[in-house]
CSV table of C-alpha atoms in Angstrom, one decimal:
chain,number,residue,atom,x,y,z
A,1,MET,CA,35.8,16.8,-41.7
A,2,ILE,CA,37.4,16.0,-38.4
A,3,LYS,CA,35.2,18.5,-36.6
A,4,LYS,CA,32.1,17.0,-38.1
A,5,LEU,CA,33.1,13.5,-36.9
A,6,ASP,CA,33.9,14.8,-33.5
A,7,LEU,CA,30.5,16.6,-33.4
A,8,ALA,CA,28.7,13.4,-34.5
A,9,LYS,CA,30.6,11.4,-31.9
A,10,TRP,CA,29.8,13.7,-29.1
A,11,ARG,CA,26.1,13.9,-30.2
A,12,LYS,CA,26.0,10.1,-30.2
A,13,LEU,CA,27.7,9.9,-26.8
A,14,LEU,CA,25.3,12.5,-25.2
A,15,PHE,CA,22.0,11.5,-26.8
A,16,GLY,CA,22.6,8.0,-28.3
A,17,HIS,CA,20.5,6.3,-30.9
A,18,LYS,CA,17.4,6.1,-28.6
A,19,ALA,CA,15.9,8.6,-26.2
A,20,THR,CA,17.4,6.8,-23.1
A,21,SER,CA,20.6,5.4,-24.6
A,22,GLY,CA,22.8,8.5,-24.3
A,23,ILE,CA,24.3,10.1,-21.2
A,24,PHE,CA,21.7,12.8,-21.2
A,25,GLY,CA,18.8,10.4,-21.5
A,26,LYS,CA,20.2,8.1,-18.8
A,27,THR,CA,20.8,11.1,-16.5
A,28,VAL,CA,17.1,12.2,-16.8
A,29,VAL,CA,15.8,8.7,-16.2
A,30,TYR,CA,18.0,8.1,-13.1
A,31,ALA,CA,17.1,11.6,-11.8
A,32,LEU,CA,13.4,10.8,-12.1
A,33,LEU,CA,13.9,7.4,-10.5
A,34,ILE,CA,15.8,8.9,-7.6
A,35,GLY,CA,13.1,11.6,-7.1
A,36,VAL,CA,10.3,9.1,-7.1
A,37,SER,CA,12.2,6.8,-4.7
A,38,TYR,CA,12.8,9.7,-2.4
A,39,ILE,CA,9.1,10.5,-2.3
A,40,PHE,CA,8.2,7.0,-1.3
A,41,LEU,CA,11.2,6.2,1.0
A,42,TYR,CA,11.5,9.5,2.9
A,43,PRO,CA,8.3,9.0,5.0
A,44,LEU,CA,9.2,5.4,5.7
A,45,LEU,CA,12.8,6.2,6.8
A,46,LYS,CA,11.6,9.2,8.8
A,47,MET,CA,9.1,7.0,10.6
A,48,ILE,CA,11.7,4.3,11.4
A,49,SER,CA,14.1,6.9,12.6
A,50,MET,CA,11.6,8.7,14.8
A,51,SER,CA,10.4,5.4,16.3
A,52,PHE,CA,13.8,5.0,18.0
A,53,LEU,CA,13.9,8.5,19.5
A,54,THR,CA,13.7,8.8,23.3
A,55,GLN,CA,11.7,11.5,25.0
A,56,ILE,CA,14.9,13.5,25.5
A,57,ASP,CA,15.8,13.2,21.8
A,58,LEU,CA,12.3,14.4,20.7
A,59,VAL,CA,12.9,17.8,22.4
A,60,ASN,CA,16.5,18.0,21.5
A,61,PRO,CA,16.8,20.4,18.4
A,62,GLU,CA,20.2,18.8,17.5
A,63,VAL,CA,18.7,15.4,17.0
A,64,ASP,CA,17.0,14.9,13.7
A,65,TRP,CA,17.6,11.4,12.1
A,66,ILE,CA,20.0,9.6,14.3
A,67,PRO,CA,19.1,9.1,18.0
A,68,THR,CA,21.7,9.7,20.7
A,69,GLN,CA,21.3,6.1,21.9
A,70,LEU,CA,19.6,3.1,20.3
A,71,SER,CA,16.6,2.0,22.4
A,72,PHE,CA,13.7,-0.4,21.7
A,73,ALA,CA,11.6,0.9,24.6
A,74,ASN,CA,9.2,2.6,22.2
A,75,TYR,CA,8.5,-0.7,20.5
A,76,VAL,CA,7.9,-2.5,23.9
A,77,VAL,CA,5.4,0.1,24.9
A,78,ALA,CA,3.7,0.1,21.5
A,79,ASN,CA,3.4,-3.7,21.7
A,80,ARG,CA,1.7,-3.4,25.1
A,81,VAL,CA,-0.9,-1.0,23.7
A,82,LEU,CA,-1.5,-2.9,20.5
A,83,GLY,CA,-1.4,-6.3,22.2
A,84,LEU,CA,0.5,-7.9,19.3
A,85,LEU,CA,2.3,-10.7,21.1
A,86,PRO,CA,0.7,-13.1,23.5
A,87,PRO,CA,1.0,-11.9,27.1
A,88,SER,CA,2.4,-15.2,28.3
A,89,LEU,CA,5.6,-14.6,26.3
A,90,ALA,CA,6.6,-12.0,28.9
A,91,ASN,CA,7.4,-14.9,31.3
A,92,PHE,CA,9.1,-17.1,28.7
A,93,ALA,CA,12.6,-16.8,30.3
A,94,GLU,CA,11.2,-17.9,33.7
A,95,ALA,CA,8.6,-20.5,32.6
A,96,PRO,CA,9.0,-21.4,28.9
A,97,LEU,CA,6.5,-24.3,28.9
A,98,GLN,CA,3.7,-22.3,30.6
A,99,ALA,CA,4.5,-19.4,28.2
A,100,ILE,CA,4.0,-21.6,25.1
A,101,LEU,CA,0.8,-23.2,26.5
A,102,GLY,CA,-0.5,-19.7,27.2
A,103,ILE,CA,-0.5,-18.9,23.5
A,104,PHE,CA,-3.4,-21.3,23.0
A,105,SER,CA,-5.6,-19.3,25.4
A,106,ASP,CA,-4.5,-15.9,24.3
A,107,ALA,CA,-2.6,-15.8,21.0
A,108,GLY,CA,-2.3,-12.1,20.8
A,109,ASN,CA,-3.7,-9.6,18.3
A,110,LEU,CA,-1.0,-10.1,15.7
A,111,PHE,CA,-1.6,-13.9,15.3
A,112,GLN,CA,-5.4,-13.4,15.3
A,113,SER,CA,-5.2,-10.6,12.7
A,114,LEU,CA,-2.9,-12.7,10.4
A,115,ARG,CA,-5.2,-15.6,10.7
A,116,ASN,CA,-8.5,-13.7,10.1
A,117,ILE,CA,-7.1,-11.5,7.3
A,118,GLY,CA,-5.3,-14.5,5.7
A,119,VAL,CA,-8.6,-16.5,5.5
A,120,VAL,CA,-10.4,-13.5,4.0
A,121,ALA,CA,-7.7,-12.9,1.5
A,122,PHE,CA,-7.6,-16.6,0.5
A,123,VAL,CA,-11.3,-16.7,0.0
A,124,GLN,CA,-11.2,-13.4,-2.0
A,125,THR,CA,-8.5,-14.8,-4.2
A,126,VAL,CA,-10.4,-18.0,-4.9
A,127,ILE,CA,-13.7,-16.2,-5.7
A,128,ALA,CA,-11.9,-13.6,-7.9
A,129,SER,CA,-10.1,-16.4,-9.9
A,130,LEU,CA,-13.4,-18.3,-10.4
A,131,THR,CA,-15.2,-15.2,-11.5
A,132,GLY,CA,-12.5,-14.1,-13.8
A,133,PHE,CA,-12.3,-17.6,-15.3
A,134,ALA,CA,-16.1,-17.7,-15.9
A,135,PHE,CA,-16.1,-14.3,-17.7
A,136,ALA,CA,-13.0,-15.1,-19.8
A,137,ARG,CA,-13.9,-18.6,-20.9
A,138,TYR,CA,-17.7,-19.0,-20.9
A,139,GLU,CA,-20.6,-17.5,-22.8
A,140,PHE,CA,-23.9,-17.1,-20.9
A,141,LYS,CA,-26.9,-14.9,-20.9
A,142,PHE,CA,-26.5,-11.3,-19.9
A,143,LYS,CA,-22.7,-11.8,-19.7
A,144,LYS,CA,-22.0,-8.2,-20.7
A,145,PHE,CA,-24.5,-6.9,-18.2
A,146,TRP,CA,-23.0,-8.9,-15.3
A,147,PHE,CA,-19.5,-7.8,-16.3
A,148,ALA,CA,-20.7,-4.2,-16.3
A,149,MET,CA,-22.1,-4.8,-12.8
A,150,VAL,CA,-18.6,-5.9,-11.7
A,151,LEU,CA,-17.1,-2.7,-13.0
A,152,LEU,CA,-19.9,-0.7,-11.5
A,153,SER,CA,-19.3,-2.2,-8.1
A,154,PHE,CA,-15.8,-0.6,-8.2
A,155,VAL,CA,-17.0,2.8,-9.4
A,156,ILE,CA,-19.8,3.2,-6.8
A,157,PRO,CA,-18.5,4.9,-3.6
A,158,LEU,CA,-18.4,2.5,-0.7
A,159,PRO,CA,-20.5,4.7,1.7
A,160,MET,CA,-23.4,4.4,-0.7
A,161,VAL,CA,-23.7,0.6,-0.3
A,162,THR,CA,-22.7,0.5,3.4
A,163,ILE,CA,-26.2,1.0,4.8
A,164,PRO,CA,-27.8,-1.8,2.6
A,165,ARG,CA,-25.0,-4.1,3.6
A,166,VAL,CA,-25.4,-3.4,7.3
A,167,MET,CA,-29.1,-3.8,7.1
A,168,THR,CA,-28.7,-7.2,5.4
A,169,ILE,CA,-26.3,-8.4,8.0
A,170,PHE,CA,-28.6,-7.2,10.8
A,171,GLY,CA,-31.4,-9.1,9.1
A,172,LEU,CA,-29.4,-12.3,9.1
A,173,GLN,CA,-28.4,-11.8,12.7
A,174,ASP,CA,-31.8,-11.1,14.1
A,175,ASN,CA,-33.8,-13.5,11.9
A,176,VAL,CA,-31.4,-16.4,11.4
A,177,TRP,CA,-28.2,-16.5,13.4
A,178,THR,CA,-29.3,-15.3,16.9
A,179,PRO,CA,-32.4,-17.6,17.1
A,180,PHE,CA,-30.3,-20.6,15.9
A,181,PHE,CA,-27.6,-19.8,18.4
A,182,ASN,CA,-30.0,-19.5,21.3
A,183,SER,CA,-32.0,-22.6,20.4
A,184,THR,CA,-29.2,-25.0,19.3
A,185,LEU,CA,-25.7,-23.8,20.4
A,186,ARG,CA,-26.5,-22.1,23.8
A,187,GLY,CA,-25.1,-24.2,26.6
A,188,THR,CA,-22.9,-26.4,24.3
A,189,PHE,CA,-19.1,-26.3,24.0
A,190,LEU,CA,-19.5,-23.9,21.0
A,191,ASP,CA,-21.1,-21.3,23.4
A,192,GLY,CA,-17.7,-20.0,24.4
A,193,ILE,CA,-16.3,-20.1,20.9
A,194,LEU,CA,-19.0,-18.6,18.8
A,195,LYS,CA,-21.0,-15.4,19.6
A,196,PRO,CA,-24.7,-14.7,19.3
A,197,THR,CA,-24.1,-11.5,17.3
A,198,LEU,CA,-22.5,-11.3,13.9
A,199,PHE,CA,-21.0,-7.9,14.3
A,200,GLN,CA,-18.5,-9.1,16.9
A,201,THR,CA,-16.9,-11.6,14.4
A,202,MET,CA,-15.3,-11.7,11.0
A,203,PHE,CA,-18.6,-12.9,9.5
A,204,PRO,CA,-19.6,-9.6,7.8
A,205,GLN,CA,-16.3,-9.3,6.0
A,206,PHE,CA,-16.2,-13.0,5.2
A,207,LEU,CA,-19.8,-12.9,3.8
A,208,LEU,CA,-19.1,-9.9,1.6
A,209,THR,CA,-15.9,-11.6,0.3
A,210,LEU,CA,-17.7,-14.8,-0.4
A,211,PHE,CA,-20.2,-13.1,-2.7
A,212,GLY,CA,-17.5,-11.1,-4.6
A,213,GLN,CA,-18.0,-7.9,-2.6
A,214,GLY,CA,-14.7,-7.8,-0.8
A,215,VAL,CA,-12.3,-4.9,-0.7
A,216,ASN,CA,-11.5,-4.0,-4.3
A,217,SER,CA,-12.7,-7.4,-5.5
A,218,ALA,CA,-13.6,-5.9,-8.9
A,219,ILE,CA,-9.9,-5.1,-9.6
A,220,LEU,CA,-8.9,-8.6,-8.6
A,221,ILE,CA,-11.5,-10.1,-10.9
A,222,LEU,CA,-10.3,-7.9,-13.8
A,223,ILE,CA,-6.7,-9.0,-13.2
A,224,PHE,CA,-7.7,-12.7,-13.5
A,225,TYR,CA,-10.0,-12.0,-16.5
A,226,ASN,CA,-7.2,-10.3,-18.5
A,227,PHE,CA,-4.7,-13.1,-17.9
A,228,PHE,CA,-7.1,-15.9,-18.5
A,229,LYS,CA,-8.0,-14.2,-21.9
A,230,MET,CA,-4.3,-14.3,-22.8
A,231,ILE,CA,-4.1,-18.1,-22.5
A,232,PRO,CA,-4.8,-19.9,-25.8
A,233,ILE,CA,-8.2,-21.5,-26.1
A,234,SER,CA,-6.5,-24.5,-27.7
A,235,LEU,CA,-5.4,-25.7,-24.2
A,236,ASP,CA,-9.0,-26.0,-23.2
A,237,GLU,CA,-9.9,-27.9,-26.3
A,238,ALA,CA,-7.0,-30.3,-26.0
A,239,ALA,CA,-7.9,-31.0,-22.3
A,240,ARG,CA,-11.5,-31.6,-23.1
A,241,ILE,CA,-10.6,-34.0,-25.9
A,242,ASP,CA,-8.7,-36.0,-23.2
A,243,GLY,CA,-11.9,-36.1,-21.1
A,244,ALA,CA,-11.1,-33.3,-18.6
A,245,THR,CA,-14.1,-31.5,-17.0
A,246,SER,CA,-14.3,-27.8,-16.5
A,247,THR,CA,-13.2,-28.1,-12.9
A,248,GLN,CA,-10.1,-30.1,-14.0
A,249,VAL,CA,-9.3,-27.7,-16.7
A,250,PHE,CA,-9.4,-24.8,-14.2
A,251,TRP,CA,-7.4,-26.4,-11.4
A,252,HIS,CA,-4.9,-28.5,-13.4
A,253,ILE,CA,-4.2,-26.1,-16.2
A,254,TYR,CA,-5.1,-22.5,-15.5
A,255,VAL,CA,-4.2,-22.4,-11.9
A,256,LYS,CA,-0.7,-23.6,-12.7
A,257,LEU,CA,-0.2,-21.2,-15.5
A,258,VAL,CA,-1.3,-18.1,-13.5
A,259,THR,CA,0.5,-18.9,-10.3
A,260,PRO,CA,2.4,-15.6,-10.3
A,261,ILE,CA,-0.9,-13.8,-10.7
A,262,ILE,CA,-2.4,-15.8,-7.8
A,263,ILE,CA,0.4,-14.7,-5.6
A,264,THR,CA,0.1,-11.1,-6.7
A,265,VAL,CA,-3.7,-11.1,-6.1
A,266,PHE,CA,-3.4,-12.7,-2.7
A,267,LEU,CA,-0.9,-10.1,-1.6
A,268,PHE,CA,-3.1,-7.3,-2.9
A,269,ALA,CA,-6.1,-8.8,-1.1
A,270,PHE,CA,-4.2,-9.3,2.1
A,271,VAL,CA,-2.8,-5.7,2.1
A,272,TRP,CA,-6.1,-4.1,1.2
A,273,ASN,CA,-8.0,-6.1,3.9
A,274,TRP,CA,-5.2,-5.4,6.4
A,275,ASN,CA,-5.5,-1.7,5.9
A,276,ASP,CA,-9.3,-1.5,5.6
A,277,ILE,CA,-10.1,0.8,8.5
A,278,TYR,CA,-13.4,1.8,7.1
A,279,SER,CA,-15.0,-1.7,7.3
A,280,ALA,CA,-13.3,-2.3,10.6
A,281,THR,CA,-14.9,0.6,12.3
A,282,ILE,CA,-18.4,-0.3,10.9
A,283,TYR,CA,-18.6,-4.0,11.4
A,284,TYR,CA,-16.4,-4.6,14.4
A,285,ASN,CA,-16.5,-3.4,18.0
A,286,SER,CA,-13.6,-1.9,19.9
A,287,ASN,CA,-12.6,-5.3,21.3
A,288,ASN,CA,-11.8,-6.9,17.9
A,289,PRO,CA,-8.2,-7.9,17.5
A,290,LEU,CA,-7.6,-6.5,14.0
A,291,ILE,CA,-4.4,-4.5,14.1
A,292,VAL,CA,-5.8,-1.6,12.0
A,293,LEU,CA,-8.5,-1.2,14.6
A,294,ARG,CA,-6.1,-1.3,17.5
A,295,LEU,CA,-4.0,1.3,15.7
A,296,SER,CA,-6.9,3.6,15.3
A,297,LEU,CA,-7.6,3.3,19.1
A,298,PHE,CA,-3.9,3.7,20.0
A,299,ALA,CA,-4.1,7.2,21.4
A,300,SER,CA,-7.3,6.7,23.4
A,301,GLN,CA,-6.1,3.4,25.0
A,302,PHE,CA,-2.5,4.5,25.5
A,303,GLU,CA,-2.7,5.7,29.1
A,304,ASP,CA,-4.5,2.5,30.2
A,305,LEU,CA,-2.2,0.0,28.5
A,306,ALA,CA,1.2,1.6,28.2
A,307,GLY,CA,2.5,0.9,31.7
A,308,SER,CA,5.9,2.3,32.6
A,309,ILE,CA,9.0,3.0,30.5
A,310,PRO,CA,11.0,-0.3,30.2
A,311,GLY,CA,14.2,-0.2,32.3
A,312,GLN,CA,13.5,3.3,33.6
A,313,GLY,CA,10.1,3.3,35.2
A,314,GLY,CA,8.0,6.4,35.5
A,315,GLU,CA,4.9,7.6,33.8
A,316,VAL,CA,4.6,7.2,30.1
A,317,ARG,CA,2.9,9.8,28.0
A,318,ILE,CA,2.1,9.5,24.4
A,319,ASN,CA,4.3,11.2,21.8
A,320,GLU,CA,5.2,10.9,18.2
A,321,ALA,CA,7.9,8.3,18.8
A,322,TYR,CA,5.3,5.8,20.3
A,323,ARG,CA,3.0,6.6,17.4
A,324,MET,CA,5.7,5.9,14.8
A,325,ALA,CA,6.7,2.7,16.6
A,326,ALA,CA,3.1,1.4,16.6
A,327,THR,CA,2.7,2.3,12.9
A,328,PHE,CA,5.8,0.5,11.9
A,329,LEU,CA,4.9,-2.6,13.9
A,330,SER,CA,1.5,-2.7,12.1
A,331,MET,CA,3.3,-2.4,8.7
A,332,LEU,CA,6.1,-5.0,9.5
A,333,PRO,CA,4.0,-8.1,8.7
A,334,LEU,CA,3.3,-6.7,5.2
A,335,PHE,CA,7.0,-6.0,4.6
A,336,ILE,CA,7.9,-9.6,5.7
A,337,MET,CA,5.2,-11.0,3.3
A,338,TYR,CA,6.5,-9.0,0.4
A,339,LEU,CA,10.1,-10.1,1.1
A,340,ALA,CA,9.1,-13.7,1.4
A,341,ALA,CA,7.1,-13.8,-1.8
A,342,GLN,CA,9.2,-11.5,-3.9
A,343,ARG,CA,11.6,-14.1,-5.2
A,344,LYS,CA,8.9,-16.6,-6.1
A,345,PHE,CA,6.9,-13.8,-7.7
A,346,ILE,CA,9.8,-12.7,-9.9
A,347,GLU,CA,10.7,-16.3,-10.9
A,348,GLY,CA,7.1,-17.0,-11.8
A,349,ILE,CA,6.9,-13.8,-13.9
A,350,GLU,CA,10.1,-14.8,-15.7
A,351,ARG,CA,8.7,-18.3,-16.5
A,352,THR,CA,5.4,-16.9,-17.8
A,353,GLY,CA,5.5,-16.7,-21.6
A,354,MET,CA,2.0,-17.6,-22.6
A,355,THR,CA,0.4,-15.3,-25.2
A,356,GLY,CA,-3.1,-15.3,-26.8
A,357,GLU,CA,-4.0,-16.6,-30.2
């Protein structure tokens, strides 16, 4: 009897009542989590470690993860090539006022990329929320057909629709924008701000986003659609009894209820547009300030823009340390955004308890 009790006790201790409540189940779960974490973290940690290696450390077989001396010279050189920070900041210690004023004339590629991608991500979030709300709450003709078209836009490979998009934008440029620019804006103060061609600006990406054809817009629409369907229809009815219009119902009720989803969708849209190298190489020229485009041209422009090694002088030649430093700098704004929005995102998820009827 005692042996049976001991056996049952050990079985409960090892396996528990549920699959993951015992020691064996927890060991398997934690082993899987550690393995998956290693797969994701190893390339990132290796990239950060390599970005600090000097040229001597790169050829030293004894140096693998930890450099012999901590140096930020690779990041200084990578910043020169990418043009992230305004050039005027280099003279900040000597002339701080002139350095700050110089930002307005040349803000640097980092600020311009954050501004341009931020506007596109904001527009994409608004369009996706309105589209998802319309599909979730309204009945109209051919609703299933248009919803199928949204799904189809995600299934169709992007290269298949690239040529029609480019031809459409070329048509707008040659028939509408360029004649208007030459007849109306040429010689005005806008002549130095705007450009006569659309492919040198963010207009192609902005136009596609405005019509729901941004990067992975179908996924964002489906996210809003699913969460709007979860909200009880009784809230709509109560608001309309009080005299609220459709616009008021959307902005004052739904937007507040799905705030965590809005933050999530905005982050997704920002990251996807930030990393969209395919569209960047098609719609923009090599002078565009987008970081992803500057990173793709890093190797070809390195010798012309790298300069000398900070604090040492001498010729700089491209190596893996400079590549890793440039890659990490291009990813750093995304990390900061996630860290800044993580707490609000988690708090919003915890406060969300709406379920459908």
